[in-house]
Coordinates of C-alpha atoms in Angstrom, one line a residue:
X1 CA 74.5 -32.3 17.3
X2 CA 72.5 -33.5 19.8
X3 CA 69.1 -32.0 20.3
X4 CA 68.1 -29.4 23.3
X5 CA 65.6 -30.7 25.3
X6 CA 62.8 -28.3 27.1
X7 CA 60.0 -28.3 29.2
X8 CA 57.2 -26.6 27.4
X9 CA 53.1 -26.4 26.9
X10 CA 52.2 -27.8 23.7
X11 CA 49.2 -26.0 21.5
X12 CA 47.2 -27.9 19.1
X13 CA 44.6 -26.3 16.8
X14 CA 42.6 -27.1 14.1
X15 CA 39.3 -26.9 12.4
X16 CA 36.3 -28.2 13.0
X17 CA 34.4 -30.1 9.4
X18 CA 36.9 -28.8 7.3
X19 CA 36.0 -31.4 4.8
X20 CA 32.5 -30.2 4.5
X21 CA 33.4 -26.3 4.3
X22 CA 35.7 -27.7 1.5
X23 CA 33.4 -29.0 -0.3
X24 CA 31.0 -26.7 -0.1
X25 CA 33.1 -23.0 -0.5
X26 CA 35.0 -25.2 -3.3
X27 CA 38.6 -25.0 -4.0
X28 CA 38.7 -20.4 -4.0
X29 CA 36.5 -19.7 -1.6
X30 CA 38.2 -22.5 0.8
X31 CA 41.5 -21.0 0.1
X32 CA 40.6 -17.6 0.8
X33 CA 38.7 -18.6 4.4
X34 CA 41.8 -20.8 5.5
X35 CA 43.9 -17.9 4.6
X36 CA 41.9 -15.5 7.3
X37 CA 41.7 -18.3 9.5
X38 CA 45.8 -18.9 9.4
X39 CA 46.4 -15.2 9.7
X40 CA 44.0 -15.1 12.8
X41 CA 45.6 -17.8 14.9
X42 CA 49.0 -16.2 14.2
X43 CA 48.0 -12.8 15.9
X44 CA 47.1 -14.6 18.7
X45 CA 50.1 -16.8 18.7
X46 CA 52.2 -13.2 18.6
X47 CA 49.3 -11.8 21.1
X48 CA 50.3 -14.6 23.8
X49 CA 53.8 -15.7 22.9
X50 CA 53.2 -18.9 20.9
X51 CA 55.8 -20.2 18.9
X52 CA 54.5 -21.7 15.9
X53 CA 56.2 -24.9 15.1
X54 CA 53.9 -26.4 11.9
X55 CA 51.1 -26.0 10.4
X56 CA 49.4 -29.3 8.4
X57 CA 46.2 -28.7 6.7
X58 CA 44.3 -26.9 8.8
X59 CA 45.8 -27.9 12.2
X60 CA 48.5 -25.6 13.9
X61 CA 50.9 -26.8 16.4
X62 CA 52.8 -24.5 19.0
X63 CA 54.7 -23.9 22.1
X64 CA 54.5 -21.8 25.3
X65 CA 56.5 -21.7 28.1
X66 CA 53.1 -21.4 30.3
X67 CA 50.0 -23.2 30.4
X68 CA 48.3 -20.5 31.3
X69 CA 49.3 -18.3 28.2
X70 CA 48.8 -20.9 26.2
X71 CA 45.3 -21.6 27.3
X72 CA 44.7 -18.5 26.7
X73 CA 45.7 -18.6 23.5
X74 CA 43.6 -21.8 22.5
X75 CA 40.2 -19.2 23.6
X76 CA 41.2 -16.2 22.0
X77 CA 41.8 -18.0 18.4
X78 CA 38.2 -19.8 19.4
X79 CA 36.9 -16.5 19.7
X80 CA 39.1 -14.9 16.7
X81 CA 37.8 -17.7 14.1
X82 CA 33.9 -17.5 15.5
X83 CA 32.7 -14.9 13.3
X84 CA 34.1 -16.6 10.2
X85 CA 31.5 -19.7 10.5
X86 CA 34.6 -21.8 11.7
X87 CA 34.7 -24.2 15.4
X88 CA 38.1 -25.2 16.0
X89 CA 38.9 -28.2 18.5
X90 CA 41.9 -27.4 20.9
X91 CA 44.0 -30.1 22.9
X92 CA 47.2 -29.1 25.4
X93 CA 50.0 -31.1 27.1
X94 CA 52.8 -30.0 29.1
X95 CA 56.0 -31.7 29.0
X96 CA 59.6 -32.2 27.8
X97 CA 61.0 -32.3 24.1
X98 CA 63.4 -32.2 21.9
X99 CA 64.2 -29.4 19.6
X100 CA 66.9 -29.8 16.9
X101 CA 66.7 -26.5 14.3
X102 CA 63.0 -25.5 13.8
X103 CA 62.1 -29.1 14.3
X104 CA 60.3 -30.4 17.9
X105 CA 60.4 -33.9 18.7
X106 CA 59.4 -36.4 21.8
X107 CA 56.2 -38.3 22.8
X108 CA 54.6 -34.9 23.8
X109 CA 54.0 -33.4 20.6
X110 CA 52.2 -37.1 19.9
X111 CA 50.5 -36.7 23.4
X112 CA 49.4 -33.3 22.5
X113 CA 48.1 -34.3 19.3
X114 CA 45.9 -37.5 20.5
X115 CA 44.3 -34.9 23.0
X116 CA 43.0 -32.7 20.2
X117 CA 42.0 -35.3 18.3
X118 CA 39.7 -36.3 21.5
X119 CA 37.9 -32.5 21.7
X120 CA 35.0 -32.0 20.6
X121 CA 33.7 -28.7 19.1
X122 CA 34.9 -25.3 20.0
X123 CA 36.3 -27.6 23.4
X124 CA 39.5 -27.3 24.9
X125 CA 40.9 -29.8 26.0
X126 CA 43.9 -30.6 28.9
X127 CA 45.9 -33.6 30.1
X128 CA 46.4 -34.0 33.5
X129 CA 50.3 -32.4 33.2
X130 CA 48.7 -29.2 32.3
X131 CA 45.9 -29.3 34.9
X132 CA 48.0 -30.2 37.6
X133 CA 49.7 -27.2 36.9
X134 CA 47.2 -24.5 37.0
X135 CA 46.2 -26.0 40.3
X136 CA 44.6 -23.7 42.4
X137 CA 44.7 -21.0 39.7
X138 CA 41.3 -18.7 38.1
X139 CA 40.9 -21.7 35.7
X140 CA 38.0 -23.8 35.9
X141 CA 38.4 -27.6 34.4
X142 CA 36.1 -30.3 34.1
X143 CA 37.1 -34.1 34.6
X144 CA 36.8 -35.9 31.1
X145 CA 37.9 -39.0 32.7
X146 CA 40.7 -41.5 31.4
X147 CA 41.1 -42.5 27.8
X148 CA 43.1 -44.4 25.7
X149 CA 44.9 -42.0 23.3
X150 CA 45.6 -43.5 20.1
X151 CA 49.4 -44.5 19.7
X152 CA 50.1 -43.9 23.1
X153 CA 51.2 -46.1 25.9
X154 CA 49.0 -46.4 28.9
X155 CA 45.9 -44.5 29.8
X156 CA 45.7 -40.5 30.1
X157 CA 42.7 -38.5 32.3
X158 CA 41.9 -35.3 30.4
X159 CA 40.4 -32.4 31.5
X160 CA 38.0 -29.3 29.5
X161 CA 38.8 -25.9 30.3
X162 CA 35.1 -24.7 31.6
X163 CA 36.1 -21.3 32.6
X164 CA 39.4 -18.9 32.4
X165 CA 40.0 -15.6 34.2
X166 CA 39.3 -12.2 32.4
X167 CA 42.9 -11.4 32.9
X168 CA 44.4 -14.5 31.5
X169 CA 44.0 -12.3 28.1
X170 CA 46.4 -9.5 29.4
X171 CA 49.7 -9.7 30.4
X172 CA 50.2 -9.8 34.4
X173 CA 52.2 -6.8 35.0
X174 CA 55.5 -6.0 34.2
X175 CA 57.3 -9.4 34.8
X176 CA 55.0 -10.9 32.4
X177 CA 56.0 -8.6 29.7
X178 CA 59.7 -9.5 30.5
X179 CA 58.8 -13.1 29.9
X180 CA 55.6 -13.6 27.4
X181 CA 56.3 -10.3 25.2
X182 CA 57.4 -10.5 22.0
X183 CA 60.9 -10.7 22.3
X184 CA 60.2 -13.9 25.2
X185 CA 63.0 -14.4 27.1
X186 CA 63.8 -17.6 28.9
X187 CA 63.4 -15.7 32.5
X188 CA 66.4 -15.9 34.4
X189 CA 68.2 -14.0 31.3
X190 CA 65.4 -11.5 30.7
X191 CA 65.5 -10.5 34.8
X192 CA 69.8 -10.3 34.0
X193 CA 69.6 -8.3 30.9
X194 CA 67.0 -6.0 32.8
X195 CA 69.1 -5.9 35.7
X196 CA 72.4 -4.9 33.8
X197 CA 69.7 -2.3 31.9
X198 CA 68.8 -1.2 35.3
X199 CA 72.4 -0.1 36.9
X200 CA 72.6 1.9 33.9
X201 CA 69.9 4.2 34.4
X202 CA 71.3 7.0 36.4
X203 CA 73.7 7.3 34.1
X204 CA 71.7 7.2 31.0
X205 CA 68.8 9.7 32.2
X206 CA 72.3 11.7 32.8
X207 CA 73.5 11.8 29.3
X208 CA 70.1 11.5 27.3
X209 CA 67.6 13.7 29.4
X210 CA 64.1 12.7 30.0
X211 CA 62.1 10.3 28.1
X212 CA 60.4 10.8 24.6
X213 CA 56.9 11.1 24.7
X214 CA 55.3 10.0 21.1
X215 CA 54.8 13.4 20.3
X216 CA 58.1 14.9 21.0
X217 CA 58.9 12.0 18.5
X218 CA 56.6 13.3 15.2
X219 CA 58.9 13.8 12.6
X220 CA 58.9 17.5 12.9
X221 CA 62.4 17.3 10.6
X222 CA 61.8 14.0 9.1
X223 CA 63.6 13.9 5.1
X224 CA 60.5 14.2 2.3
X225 CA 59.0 10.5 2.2
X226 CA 58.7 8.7 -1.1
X227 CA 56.1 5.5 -1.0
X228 CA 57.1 3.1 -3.2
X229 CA 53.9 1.1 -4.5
X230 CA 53.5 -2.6 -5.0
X231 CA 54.4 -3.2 -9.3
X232 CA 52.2 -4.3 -11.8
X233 CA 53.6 -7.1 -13.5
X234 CA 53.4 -9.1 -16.5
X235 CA 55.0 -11.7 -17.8
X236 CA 56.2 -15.8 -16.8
X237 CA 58.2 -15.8 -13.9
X238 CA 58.4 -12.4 -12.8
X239 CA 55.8 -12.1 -9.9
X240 CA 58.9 -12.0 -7.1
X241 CA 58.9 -8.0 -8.3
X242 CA 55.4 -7.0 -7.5
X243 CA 56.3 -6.7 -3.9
X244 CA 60.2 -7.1 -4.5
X245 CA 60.4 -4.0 -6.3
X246 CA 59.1 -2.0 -3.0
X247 CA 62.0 -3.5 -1.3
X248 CA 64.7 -3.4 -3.5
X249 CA 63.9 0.2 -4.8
X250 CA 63.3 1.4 -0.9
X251 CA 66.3 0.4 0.2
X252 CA 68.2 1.8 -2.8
X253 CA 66.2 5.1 -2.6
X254 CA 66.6 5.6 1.6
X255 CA 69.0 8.6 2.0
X256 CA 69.8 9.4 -1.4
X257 CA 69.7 13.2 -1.9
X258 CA 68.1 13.9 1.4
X259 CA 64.7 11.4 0.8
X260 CA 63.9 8.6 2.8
X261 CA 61.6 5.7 1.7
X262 CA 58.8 4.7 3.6
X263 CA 59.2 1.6 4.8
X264 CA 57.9 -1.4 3.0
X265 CA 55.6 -3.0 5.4
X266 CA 54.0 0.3 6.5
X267 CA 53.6 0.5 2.2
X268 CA 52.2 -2.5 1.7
X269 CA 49.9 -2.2 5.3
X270 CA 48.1 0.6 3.8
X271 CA 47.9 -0.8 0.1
X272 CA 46.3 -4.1 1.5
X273 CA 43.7 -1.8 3.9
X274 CA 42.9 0.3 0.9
X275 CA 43.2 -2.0 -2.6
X276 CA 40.8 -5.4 -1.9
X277 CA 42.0 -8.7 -4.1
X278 CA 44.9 -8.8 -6.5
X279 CA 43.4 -5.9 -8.7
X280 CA 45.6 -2.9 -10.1
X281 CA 44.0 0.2 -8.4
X282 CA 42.8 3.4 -10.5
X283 CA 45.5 6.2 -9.9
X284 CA 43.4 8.4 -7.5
X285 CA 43.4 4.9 -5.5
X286 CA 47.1 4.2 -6.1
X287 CA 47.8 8.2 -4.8
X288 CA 45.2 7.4 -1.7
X289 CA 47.3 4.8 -0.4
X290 CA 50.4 6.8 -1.1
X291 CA 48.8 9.7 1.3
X292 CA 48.0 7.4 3.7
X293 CA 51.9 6.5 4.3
X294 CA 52.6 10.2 5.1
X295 CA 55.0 10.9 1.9
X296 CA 55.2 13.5 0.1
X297 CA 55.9 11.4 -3.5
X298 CA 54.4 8.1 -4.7
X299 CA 56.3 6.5 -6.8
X300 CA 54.0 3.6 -9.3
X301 CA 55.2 1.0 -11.6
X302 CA 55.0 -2.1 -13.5
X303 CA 57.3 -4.8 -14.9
X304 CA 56.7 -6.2 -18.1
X305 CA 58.7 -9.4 -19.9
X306 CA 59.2 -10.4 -22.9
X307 CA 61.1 -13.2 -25.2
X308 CA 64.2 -10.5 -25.0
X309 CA 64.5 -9.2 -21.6
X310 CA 62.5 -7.8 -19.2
X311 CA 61.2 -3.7 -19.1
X312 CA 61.3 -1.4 -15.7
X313 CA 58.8 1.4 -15.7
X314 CA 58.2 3.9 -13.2
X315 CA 56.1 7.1 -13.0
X316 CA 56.5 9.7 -10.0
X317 CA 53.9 12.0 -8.1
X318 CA 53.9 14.9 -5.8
X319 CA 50.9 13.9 -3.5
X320 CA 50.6 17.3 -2.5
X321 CA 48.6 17.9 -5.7
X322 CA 48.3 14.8 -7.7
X323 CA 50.6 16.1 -10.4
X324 CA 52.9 14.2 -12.4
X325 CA 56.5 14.9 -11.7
X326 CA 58.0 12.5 -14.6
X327 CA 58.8 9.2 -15.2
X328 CA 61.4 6.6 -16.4
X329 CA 61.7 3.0 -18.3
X330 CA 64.9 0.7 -18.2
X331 CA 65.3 -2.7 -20.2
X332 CA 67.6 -5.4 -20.2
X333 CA 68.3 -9.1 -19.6
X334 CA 66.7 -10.8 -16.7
X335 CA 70.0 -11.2 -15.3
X336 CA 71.0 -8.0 -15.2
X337 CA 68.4 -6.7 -12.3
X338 CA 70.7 -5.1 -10.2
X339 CA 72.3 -2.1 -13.1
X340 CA 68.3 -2.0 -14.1
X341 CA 67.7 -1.4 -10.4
X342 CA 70.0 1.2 -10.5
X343 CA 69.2 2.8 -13.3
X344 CA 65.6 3.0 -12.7
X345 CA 66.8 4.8 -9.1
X346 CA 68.2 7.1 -11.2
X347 CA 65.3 8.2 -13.2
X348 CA 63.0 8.4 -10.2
X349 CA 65.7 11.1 -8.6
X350 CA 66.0 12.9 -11.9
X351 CA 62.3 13.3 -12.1
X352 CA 62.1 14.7 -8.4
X353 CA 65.6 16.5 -8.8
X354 CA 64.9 18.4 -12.4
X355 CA 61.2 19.3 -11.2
X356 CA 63.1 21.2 -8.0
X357 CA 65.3 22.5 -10.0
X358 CA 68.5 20.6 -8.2
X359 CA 71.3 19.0 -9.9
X360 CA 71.1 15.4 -9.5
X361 CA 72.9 13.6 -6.5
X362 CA 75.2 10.9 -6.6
X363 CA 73.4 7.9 -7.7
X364 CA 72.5 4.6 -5.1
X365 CA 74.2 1.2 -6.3
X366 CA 72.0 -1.7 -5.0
X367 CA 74.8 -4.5 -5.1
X368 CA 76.3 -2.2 -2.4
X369 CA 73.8 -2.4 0.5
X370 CA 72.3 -6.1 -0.8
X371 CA 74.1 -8.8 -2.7
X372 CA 75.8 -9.1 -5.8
X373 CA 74.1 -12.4 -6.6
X374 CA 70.7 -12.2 -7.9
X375 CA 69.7 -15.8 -6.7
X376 CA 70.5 -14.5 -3.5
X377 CA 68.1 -11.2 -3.7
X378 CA 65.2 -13.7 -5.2
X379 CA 65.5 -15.7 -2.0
X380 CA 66.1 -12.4 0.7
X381 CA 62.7 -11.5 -1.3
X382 CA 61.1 -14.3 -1.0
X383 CA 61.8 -14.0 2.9
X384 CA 60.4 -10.8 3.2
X385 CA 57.7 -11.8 1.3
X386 CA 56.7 -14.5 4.5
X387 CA 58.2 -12.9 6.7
X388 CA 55.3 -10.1 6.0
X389 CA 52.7 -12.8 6.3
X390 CA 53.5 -14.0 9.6
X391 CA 55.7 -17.0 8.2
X392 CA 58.9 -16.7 10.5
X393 CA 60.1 -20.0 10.5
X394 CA 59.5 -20.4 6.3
X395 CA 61.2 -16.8 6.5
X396 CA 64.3 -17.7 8.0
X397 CA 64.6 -20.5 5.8
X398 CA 64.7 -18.0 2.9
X399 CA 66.9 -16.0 4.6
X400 CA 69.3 -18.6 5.5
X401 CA 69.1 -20.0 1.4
X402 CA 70.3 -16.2 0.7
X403 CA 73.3 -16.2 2.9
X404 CA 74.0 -19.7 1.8
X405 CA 75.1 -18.0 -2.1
X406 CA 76.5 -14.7 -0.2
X407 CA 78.1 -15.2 3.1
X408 CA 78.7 -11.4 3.5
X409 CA 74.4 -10.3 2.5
X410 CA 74.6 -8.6 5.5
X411 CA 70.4 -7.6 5.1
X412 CA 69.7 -11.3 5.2
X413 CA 71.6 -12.0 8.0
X414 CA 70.3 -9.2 10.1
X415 CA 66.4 -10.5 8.8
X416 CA 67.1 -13.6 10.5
X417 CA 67.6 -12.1 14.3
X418 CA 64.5 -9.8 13.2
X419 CA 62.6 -13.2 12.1
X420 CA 64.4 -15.4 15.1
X421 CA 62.3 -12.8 17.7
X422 CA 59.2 -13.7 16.6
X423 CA 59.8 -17.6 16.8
X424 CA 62.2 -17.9 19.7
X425 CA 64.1 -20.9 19.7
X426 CA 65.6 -20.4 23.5
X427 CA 68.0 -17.3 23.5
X428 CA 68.2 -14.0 22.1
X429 CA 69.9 -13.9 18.4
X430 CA 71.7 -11.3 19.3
X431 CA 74.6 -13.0 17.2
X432 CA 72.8 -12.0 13.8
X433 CA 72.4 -8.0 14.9
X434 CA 76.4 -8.4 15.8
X435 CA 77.9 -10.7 12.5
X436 CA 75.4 -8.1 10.7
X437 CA 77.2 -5.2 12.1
X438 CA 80.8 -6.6 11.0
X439 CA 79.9 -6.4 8.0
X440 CA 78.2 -2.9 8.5
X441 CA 79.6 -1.0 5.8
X442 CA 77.1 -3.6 3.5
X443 CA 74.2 -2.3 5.1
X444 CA 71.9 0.5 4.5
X445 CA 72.4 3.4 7.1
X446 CA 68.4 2.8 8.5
X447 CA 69.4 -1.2 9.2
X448 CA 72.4 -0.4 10.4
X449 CA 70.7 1.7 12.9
X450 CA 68.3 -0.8 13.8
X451 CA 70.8 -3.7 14.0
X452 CA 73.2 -1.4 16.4
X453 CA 69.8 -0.9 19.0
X454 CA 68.6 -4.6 18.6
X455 CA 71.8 -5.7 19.4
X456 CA 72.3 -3.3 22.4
X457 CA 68.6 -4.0 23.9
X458 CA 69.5 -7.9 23.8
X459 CA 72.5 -6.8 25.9
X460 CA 70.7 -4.8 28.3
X461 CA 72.7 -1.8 27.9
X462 CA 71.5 2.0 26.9
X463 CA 73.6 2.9 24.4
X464 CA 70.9 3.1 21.8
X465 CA 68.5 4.6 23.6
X466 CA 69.3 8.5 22.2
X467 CA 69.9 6.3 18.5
X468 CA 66.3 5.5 18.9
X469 CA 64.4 8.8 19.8
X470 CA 66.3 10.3 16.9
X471 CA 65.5 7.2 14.4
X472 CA 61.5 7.6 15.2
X473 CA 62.1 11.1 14.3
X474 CA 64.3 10.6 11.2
X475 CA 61.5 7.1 10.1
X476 CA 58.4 7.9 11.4
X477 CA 57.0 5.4 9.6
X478 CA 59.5 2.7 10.3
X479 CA 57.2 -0.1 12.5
X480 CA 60.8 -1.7 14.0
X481 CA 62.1 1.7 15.5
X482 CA 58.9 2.5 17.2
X483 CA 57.9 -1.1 18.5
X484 CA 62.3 -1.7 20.1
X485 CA 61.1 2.4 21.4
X486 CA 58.3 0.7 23.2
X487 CA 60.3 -2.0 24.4
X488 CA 62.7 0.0 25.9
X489 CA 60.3 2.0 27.7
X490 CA 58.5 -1.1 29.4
X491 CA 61.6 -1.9 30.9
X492 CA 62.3 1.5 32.3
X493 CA 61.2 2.6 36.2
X494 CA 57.8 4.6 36.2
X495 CA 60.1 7.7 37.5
X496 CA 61.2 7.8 34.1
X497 CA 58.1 6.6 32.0
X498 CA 54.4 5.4 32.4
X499 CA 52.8 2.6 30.9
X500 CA 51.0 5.0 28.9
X501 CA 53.7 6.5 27.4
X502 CA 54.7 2.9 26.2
X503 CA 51.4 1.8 25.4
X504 CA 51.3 4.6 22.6
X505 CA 54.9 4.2 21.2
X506 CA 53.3 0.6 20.7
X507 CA 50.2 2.4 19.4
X508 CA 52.4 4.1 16.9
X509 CA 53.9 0.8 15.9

C-alpha cells in the first residue's frame, strides 16, 4: 500500500542531562521521575491535540495539524515538567510526510529532530517553515541564524520562540474545538459532520425536549453500584489479573440482577489517588476508595497460584456500614479462566442476593460478551492496561493482536475506535463503532450503548442524543458517556446549550 502523505507540524521533546539525573536518582528513582515526566507530556499532547508518534528514551515525537497548537504544546510541557527538577529542549518543523500504519516517515521528522538537537535549555526552537507561518501572529521569535543541521542537505535558519499569546493555551472558540479537540477532525469533514448535525436540530429538540443540564443527569435511578477493586496477586505469571480482574469481573457483573459495575477507569482513578506505590491497602483503605466511586458494594480480592492451578478469592462489602456481606473462592487450571470467572460472578451475586434475601438471578457467562480464547483476553487486557496509561498507539496494537486470535471479540474491536480517537490517524474510525455493532449481540449492553452514540456522533446525526442523557443517568460514573455528552453539547447552538453547561458535563468526565 502506498503511504498517505500529509502536511503537518512536527513536535520534538526531550530532556535536558538525563544522563546526569540518571546517574544520580539511580536506576528506581530515575524510573519513577521519567514515568511522571511521560505521563505529563501526554496530558498536554491530549490538552492541545498532539498525536504522539514515538517515544525513544526520553525524547517524544508528535504531530499537529497547527503550528500554533503545537507551540503551545512545546510551553505547556516546559512548564508541566518545571517543578519536577527537569529542562526539556524543544525543536519544531512544518512540513509534508508520509504515514504508513502508526509509522511517519520523510526528511521532516529528520529536520525536526536536528532542530531539537540544536536548542538549548528549556528553548524552543523553530525552522523557518514554522515561522513563516505564524507570520504576523501573537508569537514573538528570535532569529537564531542559519545552521548546518546534521544529516541534512543544505543550510536551515532557525528561529526561538521568545514570547506566545495567553490564549494560545485555550482553544479559540468554537471552530477550534471542531478541529483541535479531542476527537480532531481533519476540518472540511468536522464543518460537514456539524453541518449534517445542524439540519437536524429542529427536529431533534422536537423529539428529545430541552437539553440535560449535569444535574438533571445525577443518577437519581441509577442500579446499586458494585466497585470492583484492583486484585492482590501472587504467584509467576499471573500479574495481567491485578487490574484484569476489574475488567473482566465488571463487565461480567454490569446488569446482572439489576447491579451495574462501576466502570474500571473511574475504579482504578480513585484507587491510584487514594493507595500510593504498589502496596495492598488496609481494608478501611480498600472500603475508602470503594466510597469514593459512589457504590454501594466493594467487592476485594486476590489471586493466588500454585504448581496445580491457580485460586480466585473474593470477599464482598456493603459500604453503607463496612459490614461483610460474604465471600467466595474458585480453583482450577490456568486455562480454564473464563468458567472460574464465571463462577466467581456467581459467588459475589450469591453473597449480595442471600444477604437481601432474593433468590439468585441468572448467572453472567464471560465468553459471551468477551472471547472464548484466553490468549485473546490476555492481550484485550493488556490493551486496556495501556490504554489507561495514555499508551494509544501500544493499545491498539494489543487490541489488534486480540482480534487477530478472535475475529468476532467484538470489545476489542470497538477499543480500537475508542483508542484510534485519541491518536488520530486522518479520519474518524467510525468503521470499528459499526463492525463492533454487527456483531452486537457479543457485546455488553453499556458498550453497546456507547458504540451505537460513537458511531452516530462521527456521522453527525442525533439519534443518540436521548441514548445519552439516559446512559449518564443509568452510569454515572461511566467517564465515555459523560465526555461524547459534552461533545455533543459543544456542537449544539447556544439557543439550546451554554458553554457552561458543556464545560461541566466535561467537568463530570
Amino acid at each position: 500500500m502506498k503511504p498517505k502523505r500529509s502536511l503537518v507540524t512536527i513536535l520534538f521533546t526531550d530532556i535536558v542531562g538525563s544522563t546526569e539525573r540518571a546517574v544520580e536518582l539511580r536506576d528506581a528513582g530515575w524510573r519513577d521521575l521519567r514515568h511522571e515526566h511521560d505521563r505529563r507530556v501526554r496530558v498536554e499532547l491530549r490538552r492541545f491535540g498532539g498525536h504522539e508518534i514515538n517515544t525513544a528514551g526520553d525524547s517524544f515525537l508528535a504531530t499537529f495539524t497547527s503550528p500554533a497548537r503545537a507551540i503551545a504544546c512545546a510551553g505547556a510541557i516546559r512548564s508541566a515538567v518545571h517543578d519536577l527538577g527537569l529542562e526539556i529542549r524543544a525543536g519544531l518543523h512544518m512540513g509534508e510526510l508520509e504515514r504508513e500504519g502508526h509509522d511517519l516517515g520523510g526528511l521532516g521528522v529528520h529536520i525536526g529532530a536536528r532542530v531539537a538537537a540544536e536548542a538549548g535549555a528549556g528553548e524552543i526552537l523553530v525552522s523557518r517553515s514554522v515561522h513563516d507561518a505564524l507570520a504576523g501572529s501573537a508569537f514573538d521569535f528570535e532569529d537564531r541564524g542559519v545552521r548546518a543541521l546534521k544529516g541534512v542537505p543544505g543550510e536551515w535558519r532557525l528561529f526561538a520562540v521568545t514570547a506566545m499569546p495567553e490564549e494560545a493555551s485555550a482553544l479559540p472558540g468554537w471552530l477550534a474545538r471542531i478541529h483541535f479537540g479531542r476527537r480532531q477532525a481533519v476540518l472540511g469533514g468536522a464543518v460537514a459532520a456539524v453541518l449534517v448535525l445542524l439540519t437536524g436540530l429542529y427536529f431533534a429538540r422536537r423529539e428529545f425536549g430541552s437539553v440535560l443540564t449535569t444535574e438533571e443527569a445525577l443518577a437519581v435511578n441509577a442500579a446499586p453500584g458494585i466497585a470492583v477493586l484492583p486484585f492482590t496477586v501472587q504467584g509467576a505469571g499471573l500479574d495481567v489479573w491485578r487490574e484484569g480482574m476489574v475488567d473482566v469481573l465488571s463487565t461480567n457483573l454490569d446488569g446482572a440482577a439489576g447491579l451495574r459495575t462501576i466502570d474500571s477507569r473511574t475504579v482504578l482513578a480513585r484507587w491510584r489517588e487514594g493507595v500510593p506505590g504498589d502496596r495492598a491497602p488496609d481494608l478501611a483503605s480498600a472500603l475508602a476508595v470503594a466510597r469514593r466511586t459512589g457504590a454501594s458494594y466493594a467487592l476485594i480480592g486476590d489471586v493466588v497460584g500454585s504448581s496445580t492451578g491457580v485460586r480466585f478469592g473474593a470477599e464482598v462489602y456493603d459500604l453503607e456500614d463496612g459490614s461483610k456481606l460474604g465471600q467466595g473462592q474458585v480453583e482450577g487450571s490456568p486455562d480454564s479462566i473464563f468458567s472460574l470467572v464465571d463462577r466467581l460472578s456467581i459467588e459475589v451475586l450469591r453473597a449480595i442476593y442471600q444477604e437481601g434475601g432474593g433468590d439468585l438471578p441468572q448467572m453472567p457467562v464471560l465468553e459471551s460478551v468477551t472471547t472464548a480464547s484466553l490468549p485473546a483476553l490476555k492481550s484485550y487486557l493488556s490493551g486496556e492496561v495501556l490504554y489507561r496509561s495514555g499508551d494509544f498507539k501500544g493499545a491498539v496494537e494489543a487490541y489488534e493482536r486480540a482480534i487477530t486470535t478472535d475475529s468476532l471479540f467484538a470489545l476489542a474491536i470497538m477499543r480500537i475506535g475508542d483508542a484510534e480517537q485519541w491518536i488520530f490517524s486522518g479520519g474518524w474510525p467510525v468503521e470499528y463503532y459499526e463492525r463492533a455493532l454487527k456483531l452486537s449481540d457479543r457485546l455488553p449492553a453499556r458498550e453497546a450503548l456507547l458504540a451505537r452514540a460513537n458511531r452516530d456522533y462521527m456521522l453527525g446525526t442525533m439519534r443518540s442524543l436521548d441514548s445519552l442523557r439516559q446512559s449518564v443517568q443509568r452510569y454515572p460514573d461511566d467517564p465515555d458517556f459523560w465526555h461524547l455528552l459534552g461533545e455533543t453539547y459543544y456542537h449544539l447552538p447556544q439557543r439550546m446549550v451554554t458553554e457552561d453547561d458543556a464545560e461541566r458535563v466535561f467537568a463530570r468526565a
